[in-house]
Coordinates of C-alpha atoms in Angstrom, one line a residue:
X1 CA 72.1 66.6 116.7
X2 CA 73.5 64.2 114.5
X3 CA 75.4 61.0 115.1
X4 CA 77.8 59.7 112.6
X5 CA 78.4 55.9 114.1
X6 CA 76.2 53.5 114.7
X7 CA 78.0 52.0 117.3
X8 CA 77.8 55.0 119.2
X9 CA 74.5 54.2 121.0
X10 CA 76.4 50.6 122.8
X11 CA 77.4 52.2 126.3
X12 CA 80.9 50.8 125.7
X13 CA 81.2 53.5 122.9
X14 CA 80.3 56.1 125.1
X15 CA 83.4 58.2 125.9
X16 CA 83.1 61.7 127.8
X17 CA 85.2 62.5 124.7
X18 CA 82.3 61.2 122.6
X19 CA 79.5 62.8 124.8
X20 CA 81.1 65.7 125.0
X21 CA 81.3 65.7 121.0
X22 CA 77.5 64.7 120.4
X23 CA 76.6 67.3 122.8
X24 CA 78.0 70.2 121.3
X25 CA 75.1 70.7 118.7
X26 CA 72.6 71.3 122.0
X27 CA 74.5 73.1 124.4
X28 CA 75.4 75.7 121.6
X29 CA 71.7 75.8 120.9
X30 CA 71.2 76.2 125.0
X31 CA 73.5 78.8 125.1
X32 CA 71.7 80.9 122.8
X33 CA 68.5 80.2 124.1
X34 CA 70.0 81.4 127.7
X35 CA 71.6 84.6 126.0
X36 CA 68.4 85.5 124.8
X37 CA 66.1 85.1 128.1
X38 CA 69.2 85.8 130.8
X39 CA 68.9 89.5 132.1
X40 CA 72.4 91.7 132.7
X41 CA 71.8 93.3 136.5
X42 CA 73.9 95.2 138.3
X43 CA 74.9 94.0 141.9
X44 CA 75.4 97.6 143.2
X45 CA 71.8 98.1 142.8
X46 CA 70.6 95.4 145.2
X47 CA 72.8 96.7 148.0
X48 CA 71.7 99.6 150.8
X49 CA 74.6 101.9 150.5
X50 CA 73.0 104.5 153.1
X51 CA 72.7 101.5 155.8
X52 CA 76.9 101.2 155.4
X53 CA 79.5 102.7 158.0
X54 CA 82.6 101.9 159.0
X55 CA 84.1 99.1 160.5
X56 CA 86.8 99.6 163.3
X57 CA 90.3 99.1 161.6
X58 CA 92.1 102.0 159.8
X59 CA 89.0 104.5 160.4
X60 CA 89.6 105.9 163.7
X61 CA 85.8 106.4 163.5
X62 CA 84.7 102.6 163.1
X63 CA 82.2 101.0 164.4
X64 CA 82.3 97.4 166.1
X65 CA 79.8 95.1 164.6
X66 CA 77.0 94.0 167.1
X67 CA 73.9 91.7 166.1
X68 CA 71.2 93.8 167.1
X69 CA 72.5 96.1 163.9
X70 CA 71.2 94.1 161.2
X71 CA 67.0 93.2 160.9
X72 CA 67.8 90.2 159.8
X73 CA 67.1 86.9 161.5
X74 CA 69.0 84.2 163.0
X75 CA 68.1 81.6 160.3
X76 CA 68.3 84.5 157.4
X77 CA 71.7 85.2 159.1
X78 CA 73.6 81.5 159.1
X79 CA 71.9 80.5 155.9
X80 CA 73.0 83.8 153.8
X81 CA 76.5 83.2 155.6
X82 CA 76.2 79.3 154.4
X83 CA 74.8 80.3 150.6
X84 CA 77.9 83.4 150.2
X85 CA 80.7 80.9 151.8
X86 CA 79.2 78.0 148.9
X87 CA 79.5 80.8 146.0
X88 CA 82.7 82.0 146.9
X89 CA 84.2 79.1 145.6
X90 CA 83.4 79.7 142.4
X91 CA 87.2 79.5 141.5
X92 CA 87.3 76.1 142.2
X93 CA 84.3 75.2 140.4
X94 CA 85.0 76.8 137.2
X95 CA 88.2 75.1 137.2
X96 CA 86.1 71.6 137.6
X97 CA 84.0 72.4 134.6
X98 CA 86.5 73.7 132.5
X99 CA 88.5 70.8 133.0
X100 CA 85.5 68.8 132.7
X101 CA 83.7 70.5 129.4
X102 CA 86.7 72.3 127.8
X103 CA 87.5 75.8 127.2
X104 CA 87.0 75.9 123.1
X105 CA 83.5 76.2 121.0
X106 CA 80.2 76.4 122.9
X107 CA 81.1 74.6 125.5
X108 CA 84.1 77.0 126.4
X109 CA 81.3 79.7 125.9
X110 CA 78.5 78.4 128.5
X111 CA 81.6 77.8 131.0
X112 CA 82.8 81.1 130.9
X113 CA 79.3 83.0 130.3
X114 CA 78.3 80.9 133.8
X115 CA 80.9 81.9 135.7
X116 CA 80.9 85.1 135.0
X117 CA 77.4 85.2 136.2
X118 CA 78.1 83.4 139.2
X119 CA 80.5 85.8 139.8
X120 CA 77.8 88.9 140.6
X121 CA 75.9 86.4 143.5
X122 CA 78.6 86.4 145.5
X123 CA 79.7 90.0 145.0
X124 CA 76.3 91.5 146.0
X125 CA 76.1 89.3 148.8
X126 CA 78.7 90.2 150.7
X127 CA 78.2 93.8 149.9
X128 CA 74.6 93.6 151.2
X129 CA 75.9 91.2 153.8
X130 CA 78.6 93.9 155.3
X131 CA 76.4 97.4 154.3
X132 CA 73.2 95.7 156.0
X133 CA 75.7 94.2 159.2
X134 CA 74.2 91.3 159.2
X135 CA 76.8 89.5 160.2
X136 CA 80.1 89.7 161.6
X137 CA 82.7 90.6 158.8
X138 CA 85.8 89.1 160.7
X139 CA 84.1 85.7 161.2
X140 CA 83.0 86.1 157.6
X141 CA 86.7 86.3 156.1
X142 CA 87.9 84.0 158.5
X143 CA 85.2 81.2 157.3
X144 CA 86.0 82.4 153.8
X145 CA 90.3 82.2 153.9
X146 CA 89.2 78.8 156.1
X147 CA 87.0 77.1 153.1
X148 CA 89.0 78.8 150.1
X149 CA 92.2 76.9 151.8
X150 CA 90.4 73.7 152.2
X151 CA 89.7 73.8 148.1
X152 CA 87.2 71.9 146.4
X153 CA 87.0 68.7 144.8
X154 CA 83.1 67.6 143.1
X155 CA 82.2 63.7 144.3
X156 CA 81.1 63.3 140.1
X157 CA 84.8 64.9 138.8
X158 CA 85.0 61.2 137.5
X159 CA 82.4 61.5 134.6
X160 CA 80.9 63.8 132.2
X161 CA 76.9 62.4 132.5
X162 CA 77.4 62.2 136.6
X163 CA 78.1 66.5 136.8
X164 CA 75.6 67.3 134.0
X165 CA 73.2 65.2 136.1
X166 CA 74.5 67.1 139.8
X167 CA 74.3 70.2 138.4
X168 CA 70.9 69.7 137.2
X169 CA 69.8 68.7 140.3
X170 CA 72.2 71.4 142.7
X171 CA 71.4 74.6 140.5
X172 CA 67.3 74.3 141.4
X173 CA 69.2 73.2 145.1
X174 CA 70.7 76.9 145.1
X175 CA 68.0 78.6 143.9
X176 CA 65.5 77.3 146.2
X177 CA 68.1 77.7 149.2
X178 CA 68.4 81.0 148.1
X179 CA 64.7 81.8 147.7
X180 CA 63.9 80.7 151.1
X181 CA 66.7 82.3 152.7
X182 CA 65.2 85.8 151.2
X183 CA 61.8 84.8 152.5
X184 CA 63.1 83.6 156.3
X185 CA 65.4 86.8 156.8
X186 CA 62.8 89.4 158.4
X187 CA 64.4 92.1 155.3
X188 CA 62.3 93.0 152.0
X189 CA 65.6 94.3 150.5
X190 CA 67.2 91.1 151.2
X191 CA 64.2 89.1 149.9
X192 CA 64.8 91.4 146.4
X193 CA 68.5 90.5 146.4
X194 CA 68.1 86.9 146.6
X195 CA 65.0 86.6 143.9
X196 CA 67.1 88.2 141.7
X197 CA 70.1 85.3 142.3
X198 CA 67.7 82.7 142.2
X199 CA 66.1 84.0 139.0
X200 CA 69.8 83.1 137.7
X201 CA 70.0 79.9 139.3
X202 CA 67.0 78.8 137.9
X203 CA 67.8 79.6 134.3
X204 CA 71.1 77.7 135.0
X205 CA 69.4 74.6 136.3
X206 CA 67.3 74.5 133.0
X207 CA 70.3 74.6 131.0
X208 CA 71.7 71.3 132.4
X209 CA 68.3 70.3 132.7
X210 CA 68.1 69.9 128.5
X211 CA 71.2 69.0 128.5
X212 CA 70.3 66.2 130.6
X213 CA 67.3 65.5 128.9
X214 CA 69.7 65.4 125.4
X215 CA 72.2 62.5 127.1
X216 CA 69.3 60.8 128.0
X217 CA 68.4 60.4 124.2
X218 CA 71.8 59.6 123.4
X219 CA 72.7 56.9 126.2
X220 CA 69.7 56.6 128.4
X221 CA 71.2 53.2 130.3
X222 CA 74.7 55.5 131.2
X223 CA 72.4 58.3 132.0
X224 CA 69.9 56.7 134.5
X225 CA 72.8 55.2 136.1
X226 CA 74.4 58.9 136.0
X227 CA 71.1 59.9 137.8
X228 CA 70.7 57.3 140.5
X229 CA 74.2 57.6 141.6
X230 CA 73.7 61.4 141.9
X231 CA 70.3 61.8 143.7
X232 CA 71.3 58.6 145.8
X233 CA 74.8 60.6 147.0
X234 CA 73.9 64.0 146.7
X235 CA 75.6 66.5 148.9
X236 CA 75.7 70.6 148.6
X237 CA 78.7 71.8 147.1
X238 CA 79.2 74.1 150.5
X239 CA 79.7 70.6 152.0
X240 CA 83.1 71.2 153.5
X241 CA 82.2 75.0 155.1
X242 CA 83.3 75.2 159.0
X243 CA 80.6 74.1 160.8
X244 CA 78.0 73.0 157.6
X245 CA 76.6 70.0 159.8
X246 CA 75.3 72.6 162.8
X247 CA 74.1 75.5 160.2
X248 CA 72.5 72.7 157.7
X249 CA 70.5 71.4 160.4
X250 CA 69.5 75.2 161.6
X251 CA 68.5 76.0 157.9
X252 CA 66.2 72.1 157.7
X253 CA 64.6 73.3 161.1
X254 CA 64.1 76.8 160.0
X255 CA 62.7 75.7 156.6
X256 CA 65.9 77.4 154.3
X257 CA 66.6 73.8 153.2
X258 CA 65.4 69.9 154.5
X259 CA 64.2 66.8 153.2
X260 CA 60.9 67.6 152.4
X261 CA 62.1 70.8 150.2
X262 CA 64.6 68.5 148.8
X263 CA 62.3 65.7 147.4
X264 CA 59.5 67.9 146.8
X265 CA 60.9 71.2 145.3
X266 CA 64.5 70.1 144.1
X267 CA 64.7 66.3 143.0
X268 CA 61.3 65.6 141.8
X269 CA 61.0 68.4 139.7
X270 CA 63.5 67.7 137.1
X271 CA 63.1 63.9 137.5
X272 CA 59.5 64.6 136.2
X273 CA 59.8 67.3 133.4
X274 CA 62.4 64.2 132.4
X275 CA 60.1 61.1 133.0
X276 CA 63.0 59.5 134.3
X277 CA 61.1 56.8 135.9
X278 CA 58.8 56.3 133.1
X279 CA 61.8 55.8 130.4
X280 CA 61.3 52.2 128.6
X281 CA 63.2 50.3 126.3
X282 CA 66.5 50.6 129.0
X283 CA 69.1 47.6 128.8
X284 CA 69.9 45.4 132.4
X285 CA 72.0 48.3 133.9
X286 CA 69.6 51.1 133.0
X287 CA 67.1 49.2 134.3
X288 CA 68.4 48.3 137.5
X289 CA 69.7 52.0 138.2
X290 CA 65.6 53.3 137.2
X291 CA 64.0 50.3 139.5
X292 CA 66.9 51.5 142.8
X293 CA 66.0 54.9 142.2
X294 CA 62.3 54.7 142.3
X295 CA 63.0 52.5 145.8
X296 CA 65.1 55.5 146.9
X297 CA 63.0 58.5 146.3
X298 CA 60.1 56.1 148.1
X299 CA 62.0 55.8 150.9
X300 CA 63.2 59.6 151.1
X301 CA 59.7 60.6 150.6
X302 CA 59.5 58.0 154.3
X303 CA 61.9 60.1 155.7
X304 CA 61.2 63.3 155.1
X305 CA 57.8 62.4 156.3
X306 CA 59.1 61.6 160.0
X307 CA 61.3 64.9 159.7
X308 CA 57.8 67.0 158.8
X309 CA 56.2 65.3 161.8
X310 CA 59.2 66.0 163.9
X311 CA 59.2 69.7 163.2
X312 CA 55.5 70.1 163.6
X313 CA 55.6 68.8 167.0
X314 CA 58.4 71.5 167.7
X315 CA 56.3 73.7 166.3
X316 CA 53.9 72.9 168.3
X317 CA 55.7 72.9 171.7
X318 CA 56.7 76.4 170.9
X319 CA 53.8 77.5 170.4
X320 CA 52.5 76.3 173.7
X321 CA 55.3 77.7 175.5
X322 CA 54.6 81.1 174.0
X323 CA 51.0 80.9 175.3
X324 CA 52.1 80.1 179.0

């Protein structure tokens, strides 16, 4: 990576036009690391064909949909329905990014190559989702035409370090909401399906992640500020599905996704492998955003310690009410 300016290191100089210039060097060098490690799959092979029959409709021989169908659970059901509705908005998002990073050199590349990606999760999810039954496919569209309409607008559009610092953070989101999805849905062929997206997500996560790591280098006091601002108001990209607030809370209770998993398997994760709060030499901004950062994660780690006490004694309760 070279730098021609010496200027360029004051965080007045820093541009997204300039960032995304000084950045070119490593994401091309990301991109071909990714090329070589990513694996091509195909979605069709993930799917139980044999389980499929027809739905009522133009097949006079159609079946109605009933829950008892599918052997998936409850919380497998609402969080595969919440982690399908999230990825198909991948039009939206890959118009953000190419906004964002461009469509030309390495840059255009990575967009393209990651959508294009992204583009088999949600294709073998709802073909698993409607061979298996597991859940009702007229609700399904009508949640999907519902969110589509709505659109979707990222809270770090604004600046270049703020969505290579979400995405960072929301790709090792996805993949461990996927992950745990597969593990709470009561199916083994499920469980396969979703490894095999989250094997994606994670190799998309540490693509940000260096390129995170790289801005750092290049404008650490813009960066940390990047950083706090995103782990302070992170949400989920599927933000702004029908009912998120009801299923999000179902998927903390049912351990898909909650506060614990959040500190402990999705923020502090990168923010280590980064050293983010043991970066030095930081100016009176980048200090201040480190120092409100540190305070924040304390007092989420607070939190999400009431929230694990809360669901033990659930837990608990259950359990005694099954022994009665």
């Amino acid at each position: 990576m070279t730098i021609t300016s010496p200027q360029l290191g004051s965080p007045s100089a820093w541009t997204d036009a300039r960032l995304l210039h000084a950045l070119e060097e490593v994401v091309e060098t990301e991109l071909n690391r990714h090329l070589k490690v990513a694996k091509d799959w195909m979605p069709h092979e993930y799917v139980p064909w044999t389980d499929g029959r027809n739905f009522p409709g133009l097949f006079e021989d159609g079946e109605a949909w009933q829950k008892e169908q599918s052997k998936v659970t409850e919380i497998g059901r609402i969080a595969l329905v919440v982690n399908l509705l999230t990825e198909d908005n991948l039009p939206s998002y890959h118009h953000e990014i190419a906004s964002l990073f461009g469509r030309d050199g390495a840059w255009g590349t990575w967009v393209h190559r990651w959508t294009a990606e992204e583009g088999r999760h949600g294709i073998v999810m709802r073909d698993y989702l409607l061979a298996s039954r597991a859940v009702d496919p007229d609700k399904l569209e009508q949640f999907r035409m519902s969110h589509m309409s709505e659109g979707f607008e990222s809270d770090n559009r604004h600046s270049m370090l703020h969505s290579i610092a979400y995405v960072a953070f929301q790709e090792l989101a996805t993949r461990i909401s996927h992950r745990n999805t597969g593990h709470q849905s009561g199916d083994p062929v499920c469980d396969r399906m979703l490894a095999r997206i989250a094997t994606d997500e994670n190799l998309h996560m540490v693509f940000y992640r260096n390129l995170l790591k790289a801005a750092f280098e290049l404008a650490p006091d813009l960066t940390m500020q990047a950083v706090r601002d995103v782990v302070v108001n992170f949400r989920m990209p599927g933000h702004s599905i029908p009912g998120f607030e009801r299923a999000a809370a179902q998927m903390a209770i049912g351990e898909v996704y909650n506060l614990r998993i959040h500190h402990d398997d999705v923020l502090q994760p990168v923010l280590r492998f980064l050293k983010v709060l043991e970066i030095d030499g930081l100016g009176p901004e980048g200090l201040k955003a480190q120092e409100e950062l540190g305070l924040f994660l304390g007092g989420l780690d607070t939190e999400a310690s009431k929230f694990d006490e809360k669901l033990a004694a659930r837990k608990a309760r259950m359990a005694a009410r099954a022994g009665a």
